GROMACS .gro file of C-alpha atoms in nm:
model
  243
    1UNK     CA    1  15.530  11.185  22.613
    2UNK     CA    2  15.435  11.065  22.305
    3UNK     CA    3  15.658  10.974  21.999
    4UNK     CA    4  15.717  11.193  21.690
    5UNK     CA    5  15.676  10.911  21.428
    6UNK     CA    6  16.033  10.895  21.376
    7UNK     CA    7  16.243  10.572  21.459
    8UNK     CA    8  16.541  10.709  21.605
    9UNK     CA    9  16.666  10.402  21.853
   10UNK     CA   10  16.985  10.348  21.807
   11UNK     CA   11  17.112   9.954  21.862
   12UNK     CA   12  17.386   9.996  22.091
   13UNK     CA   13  17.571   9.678  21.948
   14UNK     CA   14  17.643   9.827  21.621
   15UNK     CA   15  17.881  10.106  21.811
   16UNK     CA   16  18.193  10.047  21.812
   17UNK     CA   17  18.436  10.163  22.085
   18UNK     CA   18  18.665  10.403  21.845
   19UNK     CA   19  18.526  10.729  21.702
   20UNK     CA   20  18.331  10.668  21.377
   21UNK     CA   21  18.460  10.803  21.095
   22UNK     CA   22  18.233  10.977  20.867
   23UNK     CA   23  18.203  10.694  20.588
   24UNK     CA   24  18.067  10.487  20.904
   25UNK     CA   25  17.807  10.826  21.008
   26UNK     CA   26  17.677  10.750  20.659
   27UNK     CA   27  17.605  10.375  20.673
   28UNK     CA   28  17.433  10.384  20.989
   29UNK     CA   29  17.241  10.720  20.863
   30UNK     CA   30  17.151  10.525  20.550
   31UNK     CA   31  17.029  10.178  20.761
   32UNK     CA   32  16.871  10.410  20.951
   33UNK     CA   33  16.675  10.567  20.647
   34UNK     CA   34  16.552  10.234  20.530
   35UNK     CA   35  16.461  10.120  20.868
   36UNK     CA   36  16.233  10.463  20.913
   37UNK     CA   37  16.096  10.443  20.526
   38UNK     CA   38  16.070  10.075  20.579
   39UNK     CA   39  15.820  10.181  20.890
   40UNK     CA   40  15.616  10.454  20.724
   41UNK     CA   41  15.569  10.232  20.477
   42UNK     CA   42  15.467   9.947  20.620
   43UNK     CA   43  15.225  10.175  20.843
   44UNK     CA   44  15.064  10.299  20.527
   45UNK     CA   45  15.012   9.985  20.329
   46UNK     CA   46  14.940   9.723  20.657
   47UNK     CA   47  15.273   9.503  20.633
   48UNK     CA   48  15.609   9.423  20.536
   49UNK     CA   49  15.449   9.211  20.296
   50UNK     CA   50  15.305   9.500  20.117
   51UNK     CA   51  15.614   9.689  20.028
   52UNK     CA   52  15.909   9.618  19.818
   53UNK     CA   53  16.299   9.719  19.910
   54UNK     CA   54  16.287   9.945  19.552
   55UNK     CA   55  15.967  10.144  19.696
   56UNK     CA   56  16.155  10.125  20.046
   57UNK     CA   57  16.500  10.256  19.916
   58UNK     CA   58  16.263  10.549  19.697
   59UNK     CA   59  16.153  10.648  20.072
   60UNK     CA   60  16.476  10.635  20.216
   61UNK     CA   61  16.635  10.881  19.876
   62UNK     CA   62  16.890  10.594  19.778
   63UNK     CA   63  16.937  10.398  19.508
   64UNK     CA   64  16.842   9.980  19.520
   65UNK     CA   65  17.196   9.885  19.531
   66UNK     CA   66  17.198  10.099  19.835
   67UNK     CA   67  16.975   9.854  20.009
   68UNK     CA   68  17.157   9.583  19.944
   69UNK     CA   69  17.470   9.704  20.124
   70UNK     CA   70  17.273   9.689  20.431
   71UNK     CA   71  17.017   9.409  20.402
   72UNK     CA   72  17.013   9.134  20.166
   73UNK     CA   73  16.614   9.124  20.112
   74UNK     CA   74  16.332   9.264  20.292
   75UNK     CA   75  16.290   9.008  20.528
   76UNK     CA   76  16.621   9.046  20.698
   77UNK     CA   77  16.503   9.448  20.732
   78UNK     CA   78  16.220   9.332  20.931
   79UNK     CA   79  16.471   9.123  21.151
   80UNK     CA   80  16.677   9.414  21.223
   81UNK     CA   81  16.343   9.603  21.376
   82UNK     CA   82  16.257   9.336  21.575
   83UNK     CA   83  16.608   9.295  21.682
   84UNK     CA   84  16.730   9.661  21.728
   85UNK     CA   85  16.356   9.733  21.943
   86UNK     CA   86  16.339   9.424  22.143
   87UNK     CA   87  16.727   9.485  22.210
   88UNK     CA   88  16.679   9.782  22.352
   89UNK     CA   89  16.348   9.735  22.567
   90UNK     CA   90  16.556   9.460  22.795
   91UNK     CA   91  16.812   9.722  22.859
   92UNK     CA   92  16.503   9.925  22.974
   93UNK     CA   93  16.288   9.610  23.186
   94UNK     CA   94  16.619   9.529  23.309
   95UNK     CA   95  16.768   9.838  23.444
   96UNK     CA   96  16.398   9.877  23.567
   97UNK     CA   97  16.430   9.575  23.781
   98UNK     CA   98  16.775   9.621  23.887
   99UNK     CA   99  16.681   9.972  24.002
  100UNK     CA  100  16.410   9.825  24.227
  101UNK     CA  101  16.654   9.603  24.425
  102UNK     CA  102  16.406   9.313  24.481
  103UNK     CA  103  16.108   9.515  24.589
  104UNK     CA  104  15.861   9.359  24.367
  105UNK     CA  105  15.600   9.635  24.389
  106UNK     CA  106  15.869   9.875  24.307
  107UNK     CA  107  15.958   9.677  24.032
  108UNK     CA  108  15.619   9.699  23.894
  109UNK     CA  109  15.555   9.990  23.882
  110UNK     CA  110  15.900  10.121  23.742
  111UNK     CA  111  15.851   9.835  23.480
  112UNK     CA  112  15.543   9.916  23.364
  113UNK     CA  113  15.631  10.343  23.346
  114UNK     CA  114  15.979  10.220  23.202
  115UNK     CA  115  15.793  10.006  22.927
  116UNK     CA  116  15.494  10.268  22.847
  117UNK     CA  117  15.751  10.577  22.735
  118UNK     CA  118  15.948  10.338  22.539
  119UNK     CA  119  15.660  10.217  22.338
  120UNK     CA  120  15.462  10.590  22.332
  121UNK     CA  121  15.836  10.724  22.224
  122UNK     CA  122  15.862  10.463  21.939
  123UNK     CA  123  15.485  10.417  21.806
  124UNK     CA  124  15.574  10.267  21.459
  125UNK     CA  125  15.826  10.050  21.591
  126UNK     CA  126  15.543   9.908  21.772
  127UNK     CA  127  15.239   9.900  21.516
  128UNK     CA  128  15.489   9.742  21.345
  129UNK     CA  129  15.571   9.442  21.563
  130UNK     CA  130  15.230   9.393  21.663
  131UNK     CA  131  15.128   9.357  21.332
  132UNK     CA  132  15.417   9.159  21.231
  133UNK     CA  133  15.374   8.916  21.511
  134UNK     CA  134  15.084   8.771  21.254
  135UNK     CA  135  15.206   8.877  20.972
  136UNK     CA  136  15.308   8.711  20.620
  137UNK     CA  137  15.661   8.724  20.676
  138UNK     CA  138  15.749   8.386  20.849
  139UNK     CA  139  16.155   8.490  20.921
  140UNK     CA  140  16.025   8.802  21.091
  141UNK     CA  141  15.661   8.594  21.237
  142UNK     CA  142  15.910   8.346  21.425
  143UNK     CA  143  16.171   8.659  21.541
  144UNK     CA  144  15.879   8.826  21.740
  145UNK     CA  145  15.737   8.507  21.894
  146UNK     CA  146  16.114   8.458  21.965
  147UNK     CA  147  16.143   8.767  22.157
  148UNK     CA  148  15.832   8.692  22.354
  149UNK     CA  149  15.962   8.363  22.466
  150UNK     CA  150  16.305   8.516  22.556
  151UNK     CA  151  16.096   8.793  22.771
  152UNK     CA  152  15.891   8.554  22.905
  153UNK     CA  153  16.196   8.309  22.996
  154UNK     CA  154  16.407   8.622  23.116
  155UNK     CA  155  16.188   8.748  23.376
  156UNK     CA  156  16.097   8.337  23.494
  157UNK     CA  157  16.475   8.298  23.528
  158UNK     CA  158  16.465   8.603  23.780
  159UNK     CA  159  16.180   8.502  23.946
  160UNK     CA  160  16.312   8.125  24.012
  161UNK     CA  161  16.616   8.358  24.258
  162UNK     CA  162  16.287   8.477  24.465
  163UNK     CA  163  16.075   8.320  24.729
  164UNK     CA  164  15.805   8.208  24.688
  165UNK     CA  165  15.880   8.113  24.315
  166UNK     CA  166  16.233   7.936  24.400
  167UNK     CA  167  16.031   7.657  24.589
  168UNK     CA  168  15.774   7.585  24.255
  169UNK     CA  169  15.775   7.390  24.024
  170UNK     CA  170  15.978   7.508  23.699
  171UNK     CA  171  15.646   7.464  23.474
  172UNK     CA  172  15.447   7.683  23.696
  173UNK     CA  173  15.718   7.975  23.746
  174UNK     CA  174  15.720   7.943  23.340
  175UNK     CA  175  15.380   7.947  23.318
  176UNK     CA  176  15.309   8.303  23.556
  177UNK     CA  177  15.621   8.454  23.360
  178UNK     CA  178  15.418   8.395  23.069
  179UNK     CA  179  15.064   8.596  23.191
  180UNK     CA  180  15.285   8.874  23.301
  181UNK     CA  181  15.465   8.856  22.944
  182UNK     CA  182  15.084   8.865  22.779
  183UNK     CA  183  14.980   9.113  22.996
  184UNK     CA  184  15.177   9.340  22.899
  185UNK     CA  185  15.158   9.239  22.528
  186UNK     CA  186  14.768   9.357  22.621
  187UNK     CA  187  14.883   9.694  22.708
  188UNK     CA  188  15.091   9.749  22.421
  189UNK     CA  189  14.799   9.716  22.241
  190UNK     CA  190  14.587   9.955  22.423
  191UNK     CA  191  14.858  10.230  22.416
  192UNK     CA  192  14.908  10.236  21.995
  193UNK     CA  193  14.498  10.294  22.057
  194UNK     CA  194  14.589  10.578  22.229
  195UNK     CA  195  14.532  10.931  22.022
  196UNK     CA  196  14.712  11.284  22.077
  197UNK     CA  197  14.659  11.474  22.382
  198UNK     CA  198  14.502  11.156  22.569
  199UNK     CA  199  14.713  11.160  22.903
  200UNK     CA  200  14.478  11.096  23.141
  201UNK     CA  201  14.386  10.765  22.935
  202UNK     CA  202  14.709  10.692  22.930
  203UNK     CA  203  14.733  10.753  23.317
  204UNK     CA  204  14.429  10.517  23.317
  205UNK     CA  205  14.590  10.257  23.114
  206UNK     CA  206  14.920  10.238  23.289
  207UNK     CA  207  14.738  10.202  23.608
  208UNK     CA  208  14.515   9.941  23.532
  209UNK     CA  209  14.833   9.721  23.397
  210UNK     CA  210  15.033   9.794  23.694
  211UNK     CA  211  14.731   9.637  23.921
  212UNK     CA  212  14.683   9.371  23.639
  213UNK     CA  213  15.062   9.277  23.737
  214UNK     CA  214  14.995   9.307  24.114
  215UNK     CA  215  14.687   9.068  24.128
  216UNK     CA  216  14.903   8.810  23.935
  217UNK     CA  217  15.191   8.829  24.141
  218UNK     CA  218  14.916   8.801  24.428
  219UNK     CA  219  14.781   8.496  24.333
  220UNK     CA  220  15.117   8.367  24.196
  221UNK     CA  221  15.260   8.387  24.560
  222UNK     CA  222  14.933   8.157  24.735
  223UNK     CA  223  14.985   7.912  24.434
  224UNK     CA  224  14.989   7.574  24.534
  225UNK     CA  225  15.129   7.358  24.291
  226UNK     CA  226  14.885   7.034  24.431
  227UNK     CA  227  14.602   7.204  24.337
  228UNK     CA  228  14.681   7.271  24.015
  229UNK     CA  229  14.696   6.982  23.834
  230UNK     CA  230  14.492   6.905  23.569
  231UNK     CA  231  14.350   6.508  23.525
  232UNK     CA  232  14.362   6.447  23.113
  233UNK     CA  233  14.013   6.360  22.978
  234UNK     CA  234  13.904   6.033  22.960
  235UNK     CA  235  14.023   5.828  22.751
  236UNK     CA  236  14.302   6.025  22.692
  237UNK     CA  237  14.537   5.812  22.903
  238UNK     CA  238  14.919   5.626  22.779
  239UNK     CA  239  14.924   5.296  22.686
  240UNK     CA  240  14.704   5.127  23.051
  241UNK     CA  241  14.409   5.288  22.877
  242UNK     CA  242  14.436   5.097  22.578
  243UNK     CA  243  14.263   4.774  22.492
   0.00000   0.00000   0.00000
């Protein structure tokens, strides 16, 4: 099922374990109005870059000192998306895996479904860290390629607890963790493609990624480690290939 357009994810850290009272209803209602204008904003003009916390709090129907209760410039905005989304999707990949109790096809598959409602649920959110991820904002730049190292470092941590993984090297584990990781950074991309009433193209998609996943986890487990390496070009040697 596809999104609505509207950001509604809720980061679970900023709950706190007594009953909010209503002045704290309206602080997270009014963060939450600057994230969502902050997003349809963005969406309209290309990037954070593009848009100013004035035209961001006019979206949002509060006044500039409103903003600054919340964020202290635009930049830390953008962290709170990336945080608050990428937060949230390793609950998801992780309750996934736990679900699947080892069984790595299993696993897959309830990965890859998990991952593709989450992003179809919360479109923007996504446009707007793919975007971001080369964007002009360097804070917010190095907080997505942050969260793609932590996924990628996550899910090579779990694999090292698995045969055949636990017996390679660490550089190799790291290095299939990080063509699952781009993989599915692929089909992110290929779902915000997606347009309305599309589901068997999404069916198609999700398919294809799920036997993307398979085939590397394939080849990952007849790796040999010996037959991997890589001589450096000539010339390119330490100090014995010096004159």
């Amino acid at each position: 099922m596809r999104g609505t357009g509207k950001w509604t994810l809720v980061n679970t850290r900023t709950e706190s374990r007594r009953a909010p009272s209503l002045r704290d209803e309206r602080k997270l209602q009014t963060r939450q109005a600057l994230l969502d204008a902050a997003l349809a904003l963005a969406r309209q003009g290309g990037s954070l870059a593009s848009i100013s916390l004035r035209e961001v709090a006019r979206e949002a129907g509060v006044v500039p000192t409103a903003f600054y209760r919340h964020f202290r410039d635009m930049d830390e905005l953008g962290l709170a998306l990336v945080d608050d989304v990428c937060f949230r999707l390793r609950q998801i990949i992780r309750e996934a895996r736990a679900a699947a109790r080892g069984a790595r096809d299993v696993a897959i598959q309830s990965s890859v479904r998990g991952f593709v409602a989450y992003v179809l649920a919360n479109e923007r959110a996504f446009e707007f860290l793919t975007r971001e991820r080369f964007g002009a904002s360097r804070p917010v730049r190095q907080a997505v390629a942050r969260e793609i190292r932590y996924f990628a470092g996550e899910l090579a941590s779990d694999l090292r607890a698995l045969p055949p993984f636990s017996a390679m090297p660490g550089e190799d584990v790291d290095m299939i963790a990080d063509l699952v990781v781009h993989a599915v950074l692929n089909l992110t991309a290929d779902l915000l493609e997606l347009g309305p009433g599309q589901a068997v193209r999404e069916h198609e998609i999700t398919a294809r990624a799920i036997k993307q996943l398979r085939l590397i986890f394939l080849g990952a487990a007849r790796w040999r480690p010996e037959r991997g390496a890589v001589a450096p070009p000539a010339g390119a040697g330490g100090a014995a290939d010096r004159p």
